[in-house]
mmCIF file with all atom_site columns, C-alpha atoms in Angstrom:
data_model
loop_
_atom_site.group_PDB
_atom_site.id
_atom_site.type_symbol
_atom_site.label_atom_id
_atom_site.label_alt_id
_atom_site.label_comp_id
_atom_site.label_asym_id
_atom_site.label_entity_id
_atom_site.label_seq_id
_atom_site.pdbx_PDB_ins_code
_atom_site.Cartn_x
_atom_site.Cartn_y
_atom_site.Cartn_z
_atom_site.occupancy
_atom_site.B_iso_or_equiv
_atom_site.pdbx_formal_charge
_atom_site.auth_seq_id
_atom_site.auth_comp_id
_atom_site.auth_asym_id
_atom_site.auth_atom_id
_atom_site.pdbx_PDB_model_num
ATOM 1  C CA . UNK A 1 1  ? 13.791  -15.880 0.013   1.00 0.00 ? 9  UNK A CA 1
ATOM 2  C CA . UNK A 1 2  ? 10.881  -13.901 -0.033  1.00 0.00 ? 10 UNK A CA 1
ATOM 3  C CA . UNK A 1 3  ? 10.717  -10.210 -1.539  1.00 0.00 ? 11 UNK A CA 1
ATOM 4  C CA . UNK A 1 4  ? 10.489  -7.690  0.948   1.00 0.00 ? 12 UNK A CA 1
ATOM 5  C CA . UNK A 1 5  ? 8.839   -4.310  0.620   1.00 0.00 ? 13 UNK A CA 1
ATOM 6  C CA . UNK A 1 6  ? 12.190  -2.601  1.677   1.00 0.00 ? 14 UNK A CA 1
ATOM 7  C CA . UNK A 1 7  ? 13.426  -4.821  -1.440  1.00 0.00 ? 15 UNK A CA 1
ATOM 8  C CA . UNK A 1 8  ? 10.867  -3.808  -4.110  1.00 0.00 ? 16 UNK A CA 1
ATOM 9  C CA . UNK A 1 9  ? 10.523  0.440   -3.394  1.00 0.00 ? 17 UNK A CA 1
ATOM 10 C CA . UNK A 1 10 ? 14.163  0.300   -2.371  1.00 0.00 ? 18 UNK A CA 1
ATOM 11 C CA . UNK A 1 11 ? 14.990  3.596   -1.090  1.00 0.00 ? 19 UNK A CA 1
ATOM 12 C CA . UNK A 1 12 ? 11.484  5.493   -1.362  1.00 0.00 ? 20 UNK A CA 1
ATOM 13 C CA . UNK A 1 13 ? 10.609  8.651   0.591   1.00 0.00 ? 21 UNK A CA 1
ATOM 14 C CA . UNK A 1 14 ? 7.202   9.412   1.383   1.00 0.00 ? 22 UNK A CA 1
ATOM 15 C CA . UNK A 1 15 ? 5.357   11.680  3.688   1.00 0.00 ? 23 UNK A CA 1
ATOM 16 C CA . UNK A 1 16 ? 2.393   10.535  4.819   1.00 0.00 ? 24 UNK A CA 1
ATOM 17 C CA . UNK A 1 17 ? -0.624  8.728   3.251   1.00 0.00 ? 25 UNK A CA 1
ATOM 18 C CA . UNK A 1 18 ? -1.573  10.392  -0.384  1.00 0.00 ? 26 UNK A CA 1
ATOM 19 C CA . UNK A 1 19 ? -4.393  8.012   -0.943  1.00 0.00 ? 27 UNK A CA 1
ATOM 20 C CA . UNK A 1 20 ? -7.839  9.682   -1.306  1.00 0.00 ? 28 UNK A CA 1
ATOM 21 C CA . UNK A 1 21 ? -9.653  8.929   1.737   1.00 0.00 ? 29 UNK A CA 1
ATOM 22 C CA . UNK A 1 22 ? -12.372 6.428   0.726   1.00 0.00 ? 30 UNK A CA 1
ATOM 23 C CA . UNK A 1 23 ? -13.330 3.557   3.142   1.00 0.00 ? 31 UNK A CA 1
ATOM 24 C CA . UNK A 1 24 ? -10.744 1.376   1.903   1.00 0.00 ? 32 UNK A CA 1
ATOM 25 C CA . UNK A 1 25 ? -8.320  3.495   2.265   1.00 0.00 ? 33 UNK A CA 1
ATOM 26 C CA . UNK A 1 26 ? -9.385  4.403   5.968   1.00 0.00 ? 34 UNK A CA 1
ATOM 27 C CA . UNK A 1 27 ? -9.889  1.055   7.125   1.00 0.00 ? 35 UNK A CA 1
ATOM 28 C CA . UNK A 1 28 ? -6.284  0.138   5.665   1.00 0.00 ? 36 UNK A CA 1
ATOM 29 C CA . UNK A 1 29 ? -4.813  2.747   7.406   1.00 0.00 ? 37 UNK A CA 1
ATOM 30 C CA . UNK A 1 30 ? -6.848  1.553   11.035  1.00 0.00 ? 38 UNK A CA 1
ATOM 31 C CA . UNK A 1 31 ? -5.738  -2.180  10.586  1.00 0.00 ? 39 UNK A CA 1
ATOM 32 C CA . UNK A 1 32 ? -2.200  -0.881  10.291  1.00 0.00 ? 40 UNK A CA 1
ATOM 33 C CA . UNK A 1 33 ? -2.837  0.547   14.062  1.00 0.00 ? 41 UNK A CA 1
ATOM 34 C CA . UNK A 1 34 ? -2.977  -2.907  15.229  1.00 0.00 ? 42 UNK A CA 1
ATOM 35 C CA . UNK A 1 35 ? 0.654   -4.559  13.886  1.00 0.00 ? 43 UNK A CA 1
ATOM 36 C CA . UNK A 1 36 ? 4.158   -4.111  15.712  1.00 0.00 ? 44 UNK A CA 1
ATOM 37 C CA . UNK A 1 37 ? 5.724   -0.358  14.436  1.00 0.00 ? 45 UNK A CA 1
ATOM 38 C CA . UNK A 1 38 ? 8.381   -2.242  12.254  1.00 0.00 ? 46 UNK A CA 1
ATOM 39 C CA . UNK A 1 39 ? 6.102   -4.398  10.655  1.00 0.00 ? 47 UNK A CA 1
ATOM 40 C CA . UNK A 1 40 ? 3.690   -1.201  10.308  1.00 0.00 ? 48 UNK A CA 1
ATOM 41 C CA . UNK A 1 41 ? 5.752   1.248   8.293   1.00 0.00 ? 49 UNK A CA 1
ATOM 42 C CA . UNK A 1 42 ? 7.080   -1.072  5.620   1.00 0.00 ? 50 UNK A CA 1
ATOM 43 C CA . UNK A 1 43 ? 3.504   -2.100  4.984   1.00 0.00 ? 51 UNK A CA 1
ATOM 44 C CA . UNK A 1 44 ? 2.934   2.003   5.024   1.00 0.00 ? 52 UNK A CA 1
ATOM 45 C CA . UNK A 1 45 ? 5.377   2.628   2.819   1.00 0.00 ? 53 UNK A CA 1
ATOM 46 C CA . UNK A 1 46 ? 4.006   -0.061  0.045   1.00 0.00 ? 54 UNK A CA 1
ATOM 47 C CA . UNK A 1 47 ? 0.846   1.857   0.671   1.00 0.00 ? 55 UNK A CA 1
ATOM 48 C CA . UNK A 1 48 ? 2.225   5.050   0.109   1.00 0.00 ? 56 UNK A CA 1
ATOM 49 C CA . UNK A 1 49 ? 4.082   4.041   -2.943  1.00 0.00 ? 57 UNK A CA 1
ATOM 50 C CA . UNK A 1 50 ? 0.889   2.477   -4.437  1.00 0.00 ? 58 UNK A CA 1
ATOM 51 C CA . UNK A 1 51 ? -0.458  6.110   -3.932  1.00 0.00 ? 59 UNK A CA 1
ATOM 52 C CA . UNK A 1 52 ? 2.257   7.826   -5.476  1.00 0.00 ? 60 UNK A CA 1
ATOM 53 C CA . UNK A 1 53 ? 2.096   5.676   -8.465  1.00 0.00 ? 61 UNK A CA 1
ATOM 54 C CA . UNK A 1 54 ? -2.110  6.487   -8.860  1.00 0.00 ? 62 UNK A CA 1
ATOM 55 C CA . UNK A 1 55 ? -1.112  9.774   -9.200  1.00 0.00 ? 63 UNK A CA 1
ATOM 56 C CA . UNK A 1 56 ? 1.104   9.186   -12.149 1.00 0.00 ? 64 UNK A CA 1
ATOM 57 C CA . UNK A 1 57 ? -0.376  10.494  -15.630 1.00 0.00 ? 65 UNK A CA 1
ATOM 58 C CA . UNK A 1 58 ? -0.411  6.766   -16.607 1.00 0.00 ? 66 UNK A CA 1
ATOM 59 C CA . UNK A 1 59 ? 0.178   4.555   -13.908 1.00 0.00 ? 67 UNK A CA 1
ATOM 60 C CA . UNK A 1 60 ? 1.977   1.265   -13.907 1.00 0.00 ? 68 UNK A CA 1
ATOM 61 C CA . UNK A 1 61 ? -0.451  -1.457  -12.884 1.00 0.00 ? 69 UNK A CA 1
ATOM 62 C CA . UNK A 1 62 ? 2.542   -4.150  -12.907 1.00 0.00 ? 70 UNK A CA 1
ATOM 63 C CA . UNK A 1 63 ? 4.010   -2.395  -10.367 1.00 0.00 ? 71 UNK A CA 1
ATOM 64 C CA . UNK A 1 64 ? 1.033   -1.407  -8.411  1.00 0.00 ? 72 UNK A CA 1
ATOM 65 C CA . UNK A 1 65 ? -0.733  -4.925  -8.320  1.00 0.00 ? 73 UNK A CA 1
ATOM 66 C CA . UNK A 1 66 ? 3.023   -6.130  -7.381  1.00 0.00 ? 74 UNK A CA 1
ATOM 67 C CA . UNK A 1 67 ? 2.148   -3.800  -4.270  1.00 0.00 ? 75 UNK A CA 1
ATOM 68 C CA . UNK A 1 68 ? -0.914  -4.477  -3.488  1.00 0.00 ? 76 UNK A CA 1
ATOM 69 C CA . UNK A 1 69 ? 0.463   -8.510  -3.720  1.00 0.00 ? 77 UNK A CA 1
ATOM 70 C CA . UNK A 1 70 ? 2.888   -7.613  -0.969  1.00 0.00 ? 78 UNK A CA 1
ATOM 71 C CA . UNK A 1 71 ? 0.255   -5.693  1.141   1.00 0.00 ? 79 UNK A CA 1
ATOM 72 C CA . UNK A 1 72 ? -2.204  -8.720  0.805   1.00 0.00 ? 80 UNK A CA 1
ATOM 73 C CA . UNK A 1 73 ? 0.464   -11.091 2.059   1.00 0.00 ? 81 UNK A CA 1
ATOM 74 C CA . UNK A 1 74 ? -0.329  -10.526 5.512   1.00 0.00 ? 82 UNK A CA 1
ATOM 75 C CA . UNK A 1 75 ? -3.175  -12.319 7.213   1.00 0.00 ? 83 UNK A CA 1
ATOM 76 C CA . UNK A 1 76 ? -3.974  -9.616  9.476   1.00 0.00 ? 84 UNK A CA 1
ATOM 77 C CA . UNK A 1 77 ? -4.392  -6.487  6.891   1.00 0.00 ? 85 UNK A CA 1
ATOM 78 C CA . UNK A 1 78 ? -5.391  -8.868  3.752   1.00 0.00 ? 86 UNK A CA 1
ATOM 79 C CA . UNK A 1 79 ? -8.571  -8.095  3.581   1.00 0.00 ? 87 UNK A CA 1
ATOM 80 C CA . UNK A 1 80 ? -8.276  -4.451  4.156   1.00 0.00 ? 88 UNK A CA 1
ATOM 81 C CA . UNK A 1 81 ? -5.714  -4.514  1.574   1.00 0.00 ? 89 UNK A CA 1
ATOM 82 C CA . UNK A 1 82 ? -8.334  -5.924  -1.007  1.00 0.00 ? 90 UNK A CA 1
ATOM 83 C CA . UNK A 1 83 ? -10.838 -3.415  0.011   1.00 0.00 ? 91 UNK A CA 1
ATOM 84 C CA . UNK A 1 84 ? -8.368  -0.889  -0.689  1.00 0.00 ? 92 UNK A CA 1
ATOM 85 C CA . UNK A 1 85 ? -7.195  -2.608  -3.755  1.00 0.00 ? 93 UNK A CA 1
ATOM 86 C CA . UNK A 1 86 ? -10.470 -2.853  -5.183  1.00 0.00 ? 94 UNK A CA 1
ATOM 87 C CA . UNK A 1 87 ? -11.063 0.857   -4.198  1.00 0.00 ? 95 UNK A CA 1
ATOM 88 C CA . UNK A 1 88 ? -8.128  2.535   -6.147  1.00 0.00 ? 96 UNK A CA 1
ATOM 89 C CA . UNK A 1 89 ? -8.163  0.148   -9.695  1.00 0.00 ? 97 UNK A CA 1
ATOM 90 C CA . UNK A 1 90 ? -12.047 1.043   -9.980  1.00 0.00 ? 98 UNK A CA 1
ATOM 91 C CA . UNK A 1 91 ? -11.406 4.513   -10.600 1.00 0.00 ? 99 UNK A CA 1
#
């Protein structure tokens, strides 16, 4: 059974995308724009999460490669997702 996003945040609020806006980060956010609503917001909220945990003193990079895994899963935003990826571990 694979691991959902619902499954891994569990119950996670977040408003909105926190991510600095960097081309990744855009271009992420566009592809999203393209899936079904449902499918949409729990690839969101992994993004959001991922955000929330850059913003952490000392982030945990188990937890937001884990993420980033999830986000990559799916054909259609993959390669945004490794843009994006790439964009928020250089820094």
């Amino acid at each position: 059974m694979p691991i959902t996003a619902r499954k891994l945040i569990g119950v996670c609020v977040t408003i909105g995308p926190k991510i600095e806006k960097g081309a990744g980060t855009k271009t992420f956010y566009h592809k999203l724009k393209d899936l079904k609503k449902s499918e949409a917001s729990s690839l969101k909220e992994v993004a959001n999460r991922i955000s929330e945990e850059t913003r952490k003193s000392r982030p945990e990079m188990v937890v937001i490669k884990g993420l980033f895994a999830l986000l990559k899963e799916n054909g259609e935003v993959a390669a945004a997702a490794k843009e994006l990826e790439n964009e928020i571990l250089s820094e």
